[in-house]
Structure formats: structure tokens, C-alpha cells
């Protein structure tokens, strides 16, 4: 089943990548089509410009022809002028004709100069336009080539990806059919075993397995029931204290009426128990329905549907009060003494409320999926059940994070509200109760602990592979524990025997001392003998206490035992009391050691969990920072490429402009020389005419 799940996950991942690449391919195709259309329009513009260029060339040819005609006309006029100058001696009429010719020549020169200027401007404009269009055409052709290369590469890649996905799909479908056939065979076999053997074979392994499943299901359901009960209590307190706060802030209902929106919000919140209490009741019925007489699987847990329906009702209740909750926070922001910091916290709480409601909606979907097999047979394959439980655990963690953020923001808001001049003691008390309910909600949502599905499978494989070693080690541990227990019993027995021997010895010493005292008294001895006898008794007790202390017992206990045995050694009740006191002291010592060990184990477990969480947070932070560094490096590379491209473009433009300026300077120099030559020629002719 794990293999099928992995294959399905791999297939879904490949399908996502294929859809992503297909979307990118559509975007690139559209870009290529746009570029091709743009290139076609630019080619059309270039064609029009070429036509305009040919037209201007024709005009330039006509102007050149006209210029040649004018030059020939000037030559003819100059010849006529020379003829007129020769004839000017004959009369005044010759001078008038010469002046007319000079004026005509001057007009022709000015017209020629104007035509030269127009020709130059038209030529420069044509060259500039042609250069720009050619550069733009080259750039567009390069872009079109690059886009075409990208499209060809993506097309090849998509074809390969499609072929690979199709082959993977075929292989996965084959494996899926094989797994389904195997599962159907196992289901049939299990059904036949259940129908044929279970009702008559009380000692079969199936009943043992069913009992184990029942115990596990009962344990899990009991833990979930405790979690639901804590959650219900926290939700009831949260909604109730929220209702109280609505009646106090921003307007106190005891002084002035609250807004209609808050009245409606309070009315809805007052009905929270009708939606929250059924969660606990329905899950309690679910817990009670798990008995030894039933097989506990999703298809047989009918009460789960009732819990799912009640959970859906509560989610609808959250969806109903969410708009009022958001509007209520907006009214708090519109209060006269609401500061900017308080407005920010209210906005954060609005976002937290939306997030909590969204997480509850997700939980509703997954709980409905789990309850579906009990209503509709074959509604969900067994392979999807683990995925649903994994997602359910992830949603519970998300709920804990969302409630934790809401609690943090409410704490910060409470600190800011305490600084307001209009805050009352009633509002402070209600806010503290509300914060307490949020803390309880945070605590109960943080209780569920889950292991990822892949990690659980890995642990199961490791456990299965080391079954023999584990059984061998377990057997050795059991043998060692039995041996230790037997040695402890023997140790206690011999310690007790030693104590009894010491008591008997002390009794004999005391009796001997008494006899010696009586003998001394009978013989008329001194009191020193009595003192020696007492010292002998005390020394004997001290030796017994020292030996018991070396054996691991307290001297006070030994002394009490000795004194007790001194009263009546032969008394059975005293002996039983002595043994009972000894074992009670031993049990107290072992209990103290066990409590110390348990406290140390809990402390170390908490430290390990905290370190594991810190390690996970550090890993996530490291991954985030690595992604940021990668993105920053990509941006730097892209900016460097853009800078180099811009620099090359500017250099090309500067070079082109320099060449253009040089050609313009040369043209202007030639035109100035021609104009100066024509002016000098006209001035020389004028001087000759005046001289004549």
C-alpha cells in the first residue's frame, strides 16, 4: 500500500509539473505569436519606408536634373551676359538688359541654394529613418530567433515529458491494477475467515488480533475524547467571555445601549452552547460504541457520522458569527480613544479570526471524509485513509498555530487597552478571563502529537527488521529482571536474618550483663561494673547500627528495631511489626527513587522535545534564508546582464551618432564650399558688370 501511495504521489507530482509546463508553453506560444505579428507589422512599415525612400530618391533625381538644367541656364545666361557686355557700349538699353540678367541670375542662385538645403534635409531624414528601422528590424529578428529557439526547446522538452508521463502512467496503472487485485483477494480471504471461523473458534488468532485492535481503538478514542472535552470547555469559555466583552466595550450596555450589530453578535454568541455541547456528547457516544463485540474500522463506526454532522453545525456557526466579529472589531477601531497601535492589533485579530475559521472548515472536510465510509461503502480507498489522517494532523497543527497567534495578539491588545484612560475594572476582568480561555484553547489544541506517515512506515520497517534482536534482548532483560528480583529477595531475607541475629546477640549480651551485675551484686561489687554493662549494651547497639548502615539501611530504623526487639524478642507480634516496618521503609525509599527518576525522565523528555522543535525551526529558517540568498543572487545576475546590455546599446548608439555627425560635417563643408564658390562667382560677375 505504501508503494501505491508513493506511486500516486509521484504521478500527481508529474501531472502538476506537466500542467505547469503546459501553461508556460501556452504563454510562450502567445508571446511568439505576438512577436511574429509585431515583426510582420514592422516589415510592413519597413516596406512603406522603402517606398518612401524610392519616392524621395526619384524626387532627388528630378532635383538633380533640375539643378543641371539650372546650371546650363546659368551658363547660357553668362554667355548672354558676355554678349550683352560686348554690346553694352552701344547704348543704355544694354545696361538695362544686363541688370535684368543679374537679377535673374541671383534668383536662380538663391533657388539653387534652397533646393540644396531641402535635398540635404530630406537625405538626412531618410538616412536616419533607414538606420532606425534597420536596427529595429535586426533586434526584432534576433528576438524572434531567440523565442523560436525557446519554443523549439520547450516543445522538445514537453514531448519528452509527455512521453515519460505516459509511460509512468501506464506503469502506475498496471501496478495499481495489480495492487487492487491483491487487495481484493485479501479482502475476500479475510471475509471468508470472518464468516467461517470467527463465530466458532474462540481461540483463533483472529480474535486475539481483534482484541488488540479493540484495545488500540479504545485507547485512541479515549485520548481523542479527552482532547474534545478540553476543546469544548475552552470554546465555551471563549464564546461566553467574548459575549461579555461585547456588552462592555466599546459601549457599556449598563450605561447606554450598544449598537444593533453588537446586539445581533451577542445574540448569536449566546447560542454557542447549542453548537459546542453536541461535539462532546456525540464523541462520547462514539467512544461508548467501541466494544469488544464489534470490529472497529471506519466502515463500522456509525457514530462518527453524528460527530461529523455536529462539527459541521459548529463550523456553520463560526461562519455565521465571523462577519459580526469583524464588524465589532471595526467598531472598536472607530472609537474616539482608539490609538493607531490598537487599530493595528484589531486588524491582526480580524486576520486571526478568518484564519481560525478557515482551519475549522478544513477540519470539517477531513472529518466528513472519515465519516463517509460508514454511510457509503467503498467511498474511500484504504490507501487514501492514511493521507486523510496525515492532512487532519496537519490541520490540527495549523489550528494550534492560529489560536496561538490569536492569543498573542489578544495579550498585546490587552496591554495597550490598560493604558487607555477610559478602561474599567469590569473590562480588565473580562479581558483576563478571555485571555485565560485563549490560553486553555492554545494548550488543548497543542496536545495532539502525530508522526508523519513516511516516518511511521520507516519506523515500522526498522522495527520489523530488528524483530529477532528485539525479542532476544527482551528475553535477556526479562531473565535479568527475574534474577535481580530473586537476588533482591535473597538480600532482604539475609538482611532480616542478620538483624534478627544482631537482636538475639544483643539480647544475649544484655542477659549476660544482667547476670554479671547480679553476680557482682551478690559478691558485693562496685557500681563500676554496672556502668561497664551499660557501656557494653550501648556499644553493641552502635555496632549493629554501623553494620546496618553499611548494608544500606538507616541507623534510626536499626535502633528502633533493636529497641523493639529488646522489649520482647520471643513475641511474634513484635517480630511481625519489625518486618512490616522494615519493608514499609524499603517501599518508601523505592517510591522516592521512582519519583525522582520519573521527574528526571519527564524533564529530559521536555528538553528533547524543545530541542527538536528548535531544530525544526532552525532548519526552516535556514531553508528560507537559502532561498532568499538564491533569489538575491539571481537578481544580481539579472541586473548585471541588463547593465551590460544597456552599456553595449549606449556604446553602439554613441558610435553611430559619431559617424553620423562626421558625415554631416563633411556634407556641410562641401555645401559651404559650393555656396562660397557660387557667391564668389556672382560677385566677380557683378564687379565686371560695374567695371563695364
XYZ file of C-alpha atoms in Angstrom:
692
model
C 0.000 0.000 0.000
C 2.840 2.347 0.751
C 4.256 1.677 -2.724
C 0.900 2.547 -4.315
C 0.694 5.725 -2.259
C 4.203 6.723 -3.323
C 3.393 5.987 -6.970
C 0.193 8.002 -6.792
C 2.030 10.900 -5.155
C 4.736 10.699 -7.827
C 2.121 10.571 -10.572
C 0.243 13.571 -9.153
C 3.532 15.462 -8.856
C 4.369 14.677 -12.503
C 0.872 15.741 -13.555
C 1.295 19.043 -11.721
C 4.645 19.630 -13.411
C 3.102 18.776 -16.786
C 0.210 21.214 -16.270
C 2.672 23.889 -15.156
C 4.878 23.348 -18.213
C 1.828 23.274 -20.446
C 0.678 26.640 -19.060
C 4.173 28.069 -19.594
C 4.139 26.679 -23.152
C 0.852 28.476 -23.881
C 2.296 31.745 -22.560
C 5.439 31.369 -24.659
C 3.400 30.490 -27.768
C 1.305 33.599 -27.266
C 4.458 35.684 -26.823
C 5.950 34.206 -30.013
C 2.748 34.906 -31.950
C 2.720 38.466 -30.658
C 6.349 38.924 -31.630
C 5.696 37.468 -35.074
C 2.762 39.832 -35.581
C 4.919 42.717 -34.374
C 7.702 41.634 -36.749
C 5.233 41.462 -39.650
C 3.945 44.953 -38.872
C 7.499 46.251 -38.674
C 8.336 44.601 -42.005
C 5.288 46.311 -43.490
C 6.462 49.629 -42.041
C 9.931 48.986 -43.467
C 8.360 48.281 -46.868
C 6.453 51.552 -46.705
C 9.614 53.367 -45.698
C 11.433 51.787 -48.642
C 8.702 53.028 -50.954
C 9.002 56.476 -49.424
C 12.775 56.227 -49.844
C 12.416 55.375 -53.528
C 9.999 58.250 -53.937
C 12.456 60.610 -52.272
C 15.237 59.240 -54.489
C 13.109 59.968 -57.521
C 12.496 63.464 -56.224
C 16.229 63.807 -55.614
C 16.917 62.682 -59.193
C 14.426 65.180 -60.508
C 16.002 67.869 -58.345
C 19.427 66.908 -59.642
C 18.125 67.097 -63.204
C 16.557 70.441 -62.439
C 19.851 71.569 -60.912
C 21.693 70.569 -64.071
C 19.173 72.464 -66.189
C 19.627 75.480 -63.974
C 23.412 75.192 -64.279
C 23.108 75.078 -68.060
C 20.733 78.012 -67.867
C 23.310 79.888 -65.780
C 25.979 79.147 -68.376
C 23.723 80.372 -71.150
C 22.928 83.452 -69.149
C 26.585 84.059 -68.522
C 27.244 83.738 -72.265
C 24.388 86.101 -72.992
C 25.782 88.391 -70.313
C 29.136 88.395 -72.022
C 27.408 89.146 -75.345
C 25.409 91.878 -73.680
C 28.540 93.340 -72.141
C 30.086 93.488 -75.585
C 27.038 95.262 -76.873
C 26.636 97.498 -73.815
C 28.847 100.078 -75.389
C 26.199 100.677 -77.988
C 23.673 102.169 -75.606
C 21.675 102.447 -72.488
C 19.421 99.602 -73.474
C 22.282 97.188 -72.957
C 22.701 98.246 -69.310
C 19.047 97.597 -68.504
C 19.200 94.166 -70.073
C 22.332 93.377 -68.019
C 20.613 94.347 -64.790
C 17.671 92.081 -65.672
C 20.054 89.234 -66.320
C 21.832 89.824 -62.986
C 18.555 89.735 -61.060
C 17.544 86.578 -62.866
C 20.899 85.009 -62.042
C 20.635 85.976 -58.363
C 17.162 84.395 -58.130
C 18.413 81.232 -59.758
C 21.339 81.085 -57.309
C 19.008 81.508 -54.305
C 16.633 78.888 -55.676
C 19.552 76.539 -56.208
C 20.733 77.101 -52.614
C 17.246 76.461 -51.235
C 16.934 73.290 -53.259
C 20.328 72.114 -51.973
C 19.185 72.676 -48.370
C 15.925 70.788 -48.920
C 17.780 67.988 -50.599
C 20.249 67.730 -47.702
C 17.500 67.728 -45.047
C 15.494 65.112 -46.927
C 18.611 62.977 -47.363
C 19.493 63.178 -43.644
C 15.953 62.376 -42.546
C 15.892 59.418 -44.913
C 19.224 58.081 -43.627
C 18.174 58.485 -40.008
C 14.849 56.724 -40.565
C 16.519 53.951 -42.526
C 19.130 53.397 -39.785
C 16.492 53.255 -37.026
C 14.317 50.862 -38.968
C 17.204 48.571 -39.829
C 18.378 48.484 -36.197
C 14.847 47.761 -35.008
C 14.421 45.077 -37.647
C 17.670 43.380 -36.617
C 16.663 43.485 -32.953
C 13.244 42.048 -33.685
C 14.730 39.326 -35.858
C 17.114 38.388 -33.054
C 14.233 38.330 -30.553
C 12.163 36.220 -32.930
C 15.056 33.779 -33.333
C 15.522 33.558 -29.575
C 11.793 32.998 -28.995
C 11.698 30.397 -31.707
C 14.682 28.616 -30.137
C 12.946 28.712 -26.729
C 9.728 27.396 -28.258
C 11.586 24.593 -30.043
C 13.406 23.652 -26.843
C 10.207 23.688 -24.786
C 8.377 21.728 -27.449
C 11.073 19.060 -27.376
C 11.035 19.066 -23.586
C 7.243 18.834 -23.476
C 7.233 15.964 -25.941
C 9.783 14.093 -23.833
C 7.860 14.904 -20.641
C 4.584 13.759 -22.167
C 6.139 10.503 -23.321
C 7.698 9.920 -19.913
C 4.435 10.748 -18.136
C 2.505 8.438 -20.404
C 4.920 5.595 -19.745
C 4.806 6.307 -15.992
C 1.031 6.449 -16.129
C 0.861 3.109 -17.889
C 3.262 1.565 -15.410
C 1.397 3.050 -12.422
C -1.947 1.897 -13.766
C -0.565 -1.598 -14.168
C 0.786 -1.570 -10.624
C -2.497 -0.119 -9.361
C -4.492 -2.889 -11.032
C -2.125 -5.478 -9.582
C -2.420 -3.979 -6.098
C -6.198 -3.745 -6.381
C -6.440 -7.369 -7.401
C -4.192 -8.353 -4.489
C -6.262 -6.279 -2.077
C -9.489 -7.752 -3.381
C -8.050 -11.222 -2.893
C -7.026 -10.357 0.680
C -10.452 -8.853 1.385
C -12.174 -11.978 0.111
C -9.858 -14.175 2.146
C -10.421 -12.096 5.294
C -14.187 -12.077 4.718
C -14.219 -15.829 4.339
C -12.162 -16.209 7.542
C -14.513 -13.897 9.405
C -17.624 -15.644 8.148
C -16.414 -19.199 8.574
C -14.088 -19.278 11.562
C -14.725 -16.354 13.871
C -18.169 -17.366 15.224
C -16.987 -20.878 16.182
C -13.263 -20.591 17.013
C -12.833 -18.656 20.247
C -9.149 -19.455 20.476
C -8.195 -18.328 16.961
C -5.506 -15.775 16.353
C -8.072 -13.540 14.663
C -9.860 -12.967 17.978
C -6.563 -12.062 19.614
C -5.922 -9.627 16.783
C -9.431 -8.207 17.095
C -8.909 -7.758 20.828
C -5.662 -5.884 20.166
C -7.409 -3.693 17.590
C -10.213 -3.052 20.082
C -7.771 -2.044 22.806
C -5.862 0.256 20.466
C -9.058 1.817 19.118
C -10.401 2.244 22.653
C -7.165 3.897 23.744
C -7.045 6.263 20.755
C -10.719 7.150 21.125
C -10.206 7.806 24.840
C -7.341 10.183 24.127
C -9.421 11.933 21.455
C -12.361 12.185 23.889
C -10.149 13.940 26.429
C -8.962 16.298 23.744
C -12.547 17.029 22.618
C -13.666 17.666 26.202
C -10.847 20.168 26.787
C -11.576 21.819 23.436
C -15.296 22.102 24.202
C -14.623 23.661 27.610
C -12.177 26.176 26.109
C -14.570 27.095 23.258
C -17.494 27.584 25.661
C -15.411 29.922 27.814
C -14.078 31.804 24.793
C -17.508 32.459 23.264
C -19.080 33.337 26.639
C -16.356 35.826 27.598
C -16.472 37.297 24.081
C -20.198 37.894 24.596
C -19.487 39.622 27.930
C -16.850 41.833 26.318
C -19.289 42.877 23.561
C -21.634 44.204 26.291
C -18.798 46.185 27.913
C -16.618 47.605 25.119
C -16.670 49.921 23.179
C -20.055 50.815 24.802
C -21.191 49.652 28.232
C -24.719 48.215 27.958
C -25.418 49.177 31.582
C -24.959 52.875 30.740
C -26.049 53.212 27.101
C -27.429 50.798 24.503
C -24.908 49.014 22.287
C -25.067 49.070 18.501
C -27.590 46.825 16.656
C -24.701 44.886 15.119
C -23.214 44.047 18.521
C -26.693 43.139 19.791
C -27.049 40.621 16.980
C -23.487 39.392 17.586
C -24.245 38.926 21.293
C -27.445 37.055 20.467
C -25.554 34.622 18.249
C -22.772 34.152 20.815
C -25.369 33.378 23.474
C -26.370 30.331 21.416
C -22.844 28.861 21.352
C -23.598 26.037 23.805
C -26.208 24.613 21.411
C -23.435 24.083 18.857
C -20.455 23.268 21.138
C -22.019 20.833 23.641
C -23.120 18.302 20.972
C -19.472 17.856 19.982
C -18.642 16.295 23.364
C -21.894 14.314 23.574
C -21.601 12.815 20.088
C -17.955 11.866 20.569
C -18.782 10.314 23.950
C -21.381 8.164 22.176
C -18.715 7.264 19.624
C -16.341 6.227 22.424
C -19.023 4.139 24.108
C -19.872 2.399 20.813
C -16.363 0.870 20.647
C -16.837 -2.504 22.352
C -15.290 -5.956 22.180
C -18.258 -7.319 20.237
C -17.681 -5.094 17.186
C -14.868 -4.749 14.674
C -13.660 -1.159 14.929
C -12.949 0.205 11.440
C -14.162 3.311 9.613
C -16.921 1.311 7.877
C -18.404 0.141 11.203
C -18.089 3.325 13.299
C -21.578 4.679 12.576
C -21.481 7.240 15.407
C -18.682 9.077 13.646
C -21.255 10.484 11.206
C -23.151 12.120 14.102
C -19.963 13.756 15.331
C -19.166 14.949 11.795
C -22.656 16.484 11.478
C -22.315 18.270 14.822
C -18.861 19.523 13.851
C -20.285 20.841 10.568
C -23.014 22.648 12.533
C -20.398 24.294 14.728
C -18.381 25.338 11.656
C -21.540 26.915 10.191
C -21.956 28.742 13.498
C -18.385 30.091 13.190
C -19.064 31.176 9.614
C -22.247 32.934 10.761
C -20.573 34.936 13.552
C -17.390 35.758 11.606
C -18.784 38.878 9.787
C -20.181 40.229 13.070
C -16.869 39.598 14.796
C -15.019 41.518 12.074
C -17.529 44.405 12.203
C -17.296 44.503 16.004
C -13.529 44.926 15.794
C -14.050 47.678 13.212
C -16.369 49.476 15.664
C -13.637 49.275 18.281
C -11.261 50.923 15.787
C -13.794 53.734 15.257
C -13.957 54.511 18.985
C -12.721 58.048 19.893
C -9.828 56.901 22.073
C -8.662 54.077 19.804
C -4.937 54.540 19.100
C -3.054 53.547 15.981
C -1.381 50.621 17.777
C -4.782 49.354 18.969
C -6.135 49.628 15.412
C -3.233 47.500 14.153
C -3.941 44.836 16.788
C -7.641 44.794 15.882
C -6.720 44.288 12.232
C -4.406 41.421 13.220
C -7.233 39.865 15.259
C -9.524 40.131 12.228
C -6.969 38.185 10.206
C -6.615 35.630 13.044
C -10.399 35.117 13.204
C -10.534 34.454 9.462
C -7.626 32.020 9.754
C -9.185 30.074 12.667
C -12.500 29.783 10.808
C -10.676 28.605 7.677
C -8.810 25.908 9.627
C -12.073 24.688 11.181
C -13.550 24.456 7.663
C -10.631 22.272 6.583
C -11.084 20.071 9.660
C -14.767 19.745 8.773
C -13.880 18.474 5.284
C -11.457 15.820 6.556
C -13.811 14.663 9.336
C -16.615 14.313 6.773
C -14.266 12.243 4.601
C -13.514 9.923 7.539
C -17.242 9.576 8.307
C -18.169 8.852 4.694
C -17.224 5.101 4.646
C -19.689 4.402 7.490
C -22.535 5.736 5.315
C -21.431 4.754 1.811
C -19.493 1.557 1.221
C -16.279 1.758 -0.842
C -16.478 5.563 -0.586
C -12.787 5.963 0.126
C -9.942 3.519 -0.689
C -7.757 2.285 2.121
C -4.741 3.987 0.518
C -6.386 7.392 0.932
C -7.204 6.901 4.613
C -3.619 7.464 5.743
C -3.413 10.611 3.613
C -6.615 11.945 5.198
C -5.277 11.290 8.706
C -1.995 12.990 7.777
C -3.838 16.046 6.489
C -6.071 16.018 9.577
C -3.000 16.092 11.821
C -1.545 18.942 9.754
C -4.820 20.882 10.161
C -4.696 20.356 13.933
C -1.175 21.783 13.996
C -2.387 24.720 11.879
C -5.242 25.257 14.353
C -2.754 25.348 17.224
C -0.616 27.903 15.381
C -3.640 30.082 14.526
C -5.004 30.035 18.105
C -1.512 30.754 19.418
C -1.241 33.823 17.175
C -4.706 34.998 18.280
C -3.756 34.593 21.939
C -0.537 36.560 21.399
C -2.367 39.401 19.660
C -5.084 39.489 22.371
C -2.365 39.734 25.029
C -0.742 42.651 23.197
C -4.139 44.301 22.764
C -4.900 43.915 26.476
C -1.618 45.620 27.386
C -2.464 48.573 25.096
C -6.050 48.811 26.427
C -4.835 49.031 30.025
C -3.109 52.298 29.143
C -6.382 53.909 27.995
C -7.938 56.414 30.466
C -11.475 55.049 29.993
C -10.690 51.416 30.833
C -12.797 49.978 33.681
C -12.146 47.210 36.163
C -15.012 45.188 34.650
C -13.367 45.352 31.227
C -9.984 44.329 32.684
C -11.552 41.344 34.462
C -13.439 40.207 31.350
C -10.297 40.590 29.231
C -8.286 38.490 31.725
C -10.952 35.751 31.599
C -10.925 35.906 27.796
C -7.129 35.589 27.766
C -7.403 32.618 30.132
C -9.837 30.882 27.777
C -7.466 31.535 24.857
C -4.578 30.053 26.860
C -6.699 26.966 27.551
C -7.621 26.768 23.871
C -3.949 27.067 22.900
C -2.986 24.368 25.396
C -5.652 21.868 24.317
C -5.004 22.396 20.591
C -1.302 21.776 21.184
C -1.856 18.325 22.759
C -2.317 16.100 19.661
C 1.030 14.699 18.604
C 1.371 12.905 15.287
C 4.087 11.078 13.403
C 4.370 11.631 9.619
C 3.191 8.720 7.557
C 6.525 8.116 5.836
C 8.358 8.260 9.149
C 5.906 5.784 10.655
C 6.467 3.394 7.754
C 10.218 3.757 8.121
C 9.997 3.075 11.860
C 7.798 0.075 11.170
C 10.289 -1.348 8.667
C 13.143 -0.807 11.115
C 11.109 -2.449 13.875
C 10.184 -5.381 11.656
C 13.773 -5.913 10.531
C 15.002 -5.951 14.113
C 12.261 -8.205 15.487
C 14.572 -11.096 16.283
C 17.106 -8.878 18.049
C 14.332 -7.176 19.985
C 12.842 -10.496 21.083
C 16.251 -11.769 22.121
C 17.021 -8.599 24.068
C 13.570 -8.667 25.656
C 14.122 -12.234 26.784
C 17.535 -11.316 28.220
C 16.026 -8.322 30.024
C 13.264 -10.488 31.482
C 15.783 -13.062 32.670
C 17.960 -10.325 34.162
C 14.953 -8.757 35.888
C 13.920 -12.118 37.322
C 17.453 -12.721 38.533
C 17.648 -9.235 40.067
C 14.281 -9.732 41.803
C 15.411 -13.118 43.148
C 18.668 -11.618 44.418
C 16.791 -8.708 45.987
C 14.540 -11.162 47.802
C 17.542 -13.138 48.987
C 19.237 -9.895 50.048
C 16.207 -8.781 52.032
C 15.931 -12.246 53.611
C 19.552 -12.282 54.732
C 19.379 -8.673 55.914
C 16.394 -9.592 58.029
C 18.185 -12.686 59.320
C 21.199 -10.528 60.143
C 19.024 -8.062 62.045
C 17.374 -10.875 63.948
C 20.807 -12.338 64.708
C 22.000 -8.968 65.947
C 18.909 -8.655 68.113
C 19.485 -12.091 69.550
C 23.155 -11.239 70.165
C 22.242 -8.026 71.897
C 19.684 -9.874 73.993
C 22.267 -12.458 74.996
C 24.777 -9.692 75.799
C 22.165 -7.915 77.901
C 21.293 -11.139 79.679
C 24.996 -11.805 80.290
C 25.413 -8.257 81.572
C 22.436 -8.673 83.898
C 23.857 -11.948 85.118
C 27.231 -10.325 85.684
C 25.529 -7.451 87.506
C 23.596 -9.889 89.654
C 26.800 -11.827 90.270
C 28.634 -8.632 91.175
C 25.794 -7.576 93.454
C 25.807 -10.965 95.036
C 29.553 -10.761 95.513
C 29.224 -7.150 96.742
C 30.836 -5.490 93.672
C 31.106 -1.702 92.961
C 28.855 0.434 90.660
C 31.589 0.495 88.030
C 30.527 -2.929 86.941
C 27.019 -1.633 86.166
C 28.445 1.180 84.128
C 30.585 -1.290 82.180
C 27.499 -3.385 81.492
C 25.572 -0.360 80.184
C 28.502 0.646 78.032
C 28.671 -2.893 76.674
C 24.974 -2.668 75.666
C 25.400 0.733 74.034
C 28.486 -0.450 72.177
C 26.599 -3.468 70.903
C 23.780 -1.259 69.627
C 26.234 1.071 67.904
C 27.982 -1.870 66.209
C 24.618 -3.158 64.968
C 23.694 0.309 63.638
C 27.048 0.615 61.877
C 26.678 -2.761 60.199
C 23.122 -1.968 59.065
C 24.223 1.396 57.737
C 26.959 -0.341 55.741
C 24.275 -2.657 54.361
C 22.314 0.376 53.058
C 19.853 0.941 55.987
C 19.389 3.949 58.250
C 20.716 3.657 61.816
C 17.485 5.075 63.228
C 15.491 2.202 61.763
C 18.004 -0.314 63.093
C 17.940 1.271 66.535
C 14.154 1.208 66.617
C 14.195 -2.425 65.527
C 16.720 -3.294 68.227
C 14.782 -1.445 70.904
C 11.555 -3.048 69.749
C 13.101 -6.486 69.810
C 14.606 -5.770 73.240
C 11.123 -5.395 74.671
C 10.134 -8.937 73.767
C 12.254 -10.989 71.454
C 10.044 -14.004 71.636
C 6.894 -12.047 70.896
C 5.539 -12.885 67.412
C 3.632 -9.606 67.100
C 6.793 -7.609 67.708
C 8.617 -9.665 65.097
C 5.857 -9.086 62.529
C 5.809 -5.384 63.363
C 9.575 -5.278 62.907
C 9.362 -6.929 59.471
C 6.463 -4.680 58.449
C 8.309 -1.524 59.450
C 11.394 -2.648 57.582
C 9.507 -3.347 54.352
C 7.466 -0.135 54.602
C 10.697 1.858 54.913
C 12.104 -0.013 51.916
C 8.974 0.684 49.881
C 9.197 4.387 50.773
C 12.788 4.529 49.625
C 11.975 2.817 46.319
C 8.955 5.110 45.805
C 11.138 8.172 46.344
C 13.724 6.884 43.879
C 10.995 6.094 41.344
C 9.503 9.583 41.660
C 12.909 11.172 41.210
C 13.565 9.011 38.135
C 10.147 9.857 36.670
C 10.669 13.581 37.203
C 14.089 13.398 35.569
C 12.658 11.438 32.634
C 9.835 13.978 32.153
C 12.338 16.824 32.343
C 14.642 15.213 29.803
C 11.686 14.413 27.533
C 10.535 18.057 27.638
C 14.043 19.259 26.900
C 14.342 16.843 23.957
C 11.012 17.982 22.509
C 12.001 21.634 22.901
C 15.346 20.986 21.235
C 13.646 19.093 18.411
C 11.239 21.988 17.832
C 14.099 24.486 17.907
C 15.998 22.329 15.428
C 12.985 22.179 13.099
C 12.520 25.950 13.329
C 16.220 26.487 12.637
C 16.058 24.167 9.624
C 13.039 26.030 8.239
C 14.787 29.354 8.826
C 17.909 28.053 7.109
C 15.915 26.888 4.102
C 14.112 30.243 3.907
C 17.378 32.158 4.089
C 18.926 29.900 1.458
C 16.004 30.609 -0.876
C 16.351 34.337 -0.228
C 20.089 34.210 -0.949
C 19.421 32.250 -4.139
C 16.822 34.785 -5.283
C 19.173 37.650 -4.437
C 21.972 36.061 -6.471
C 19.601 35.577 -9.393
C 18.527 39.220 -9.177
C 22.156 40.338 -9.069
C 22.973 38.245 -12.149
C 19.944 39.565 -13.997
C 20.789 43.181 -13.121
C 24.384 42.669 -14.228
C 23.190 41.269 -17.563
C 20.795 44.181 -18.026
C 23.574 46.638 -17.170
C 25.930 45.048 -19.704
C 23.204 45.062 -22.377
C 22.362 48.711 -21.700
C 26.025 49.645 -21.759
C 26.565 47.920 -25.124
C 23.475 49.591 -26.537
C 24.637 53.025 -25.435
C 28.093 52.437 -26.882
C 26.600 51.370 -30.227
C 24.361 54.409 -30.293
C 27.255 56.744 -29.478
C 29.383 55.205 -32.230
C 26.546 55.504 -34.718
C 25.906 59.125 -33.745
C 29.617 59.956 -34.054
C 29.749 58.512 -37.581
C 26.594 60.366 -38.500
C 27.969 63.661 -37.189
C 31.177 63.179 -39.160
C 29.263 62.561 -42.375
C 27.038 65.579 -41.689
C 30.090 67.778 -41.067
C 31.658 66.661 -44.332
C 28.432 67.334 -46.249
C 28.042 70.758 -44.670
C 31.650 71.613 -45.515
C 31.140 70.645 -49.159
C 27.930 72.670 -49.371
C 29.566 75.690 -47.788
C 32.404 75.470 -50.288
C 29.940 75.258 -53.198
C 27.921 78.167 -51.851
C 31.070 80.245 -51.329
C 32.227 79.407 -54.837
C 28.900 80.446 -56.315
C 28.877 83.649 -54.272
C 32.417 84.498 -55.342
C 31.499 83.843 -58.956
C 28.428 86.061 -58.747
C 30.397 88.845 -57.034
C 33.098 88.657 -59.721
C 30.489 88.903 -62.434
C 28.862 91.834 -60.674
C 32.207 93.658 -60.424
C 32.886 93.081 -64.119
C 29.469 94.434 -64.976
C 30.071 97.515 -62.839
C 33.504 97.992 -64.364
C 31.938 97.854 -67.787
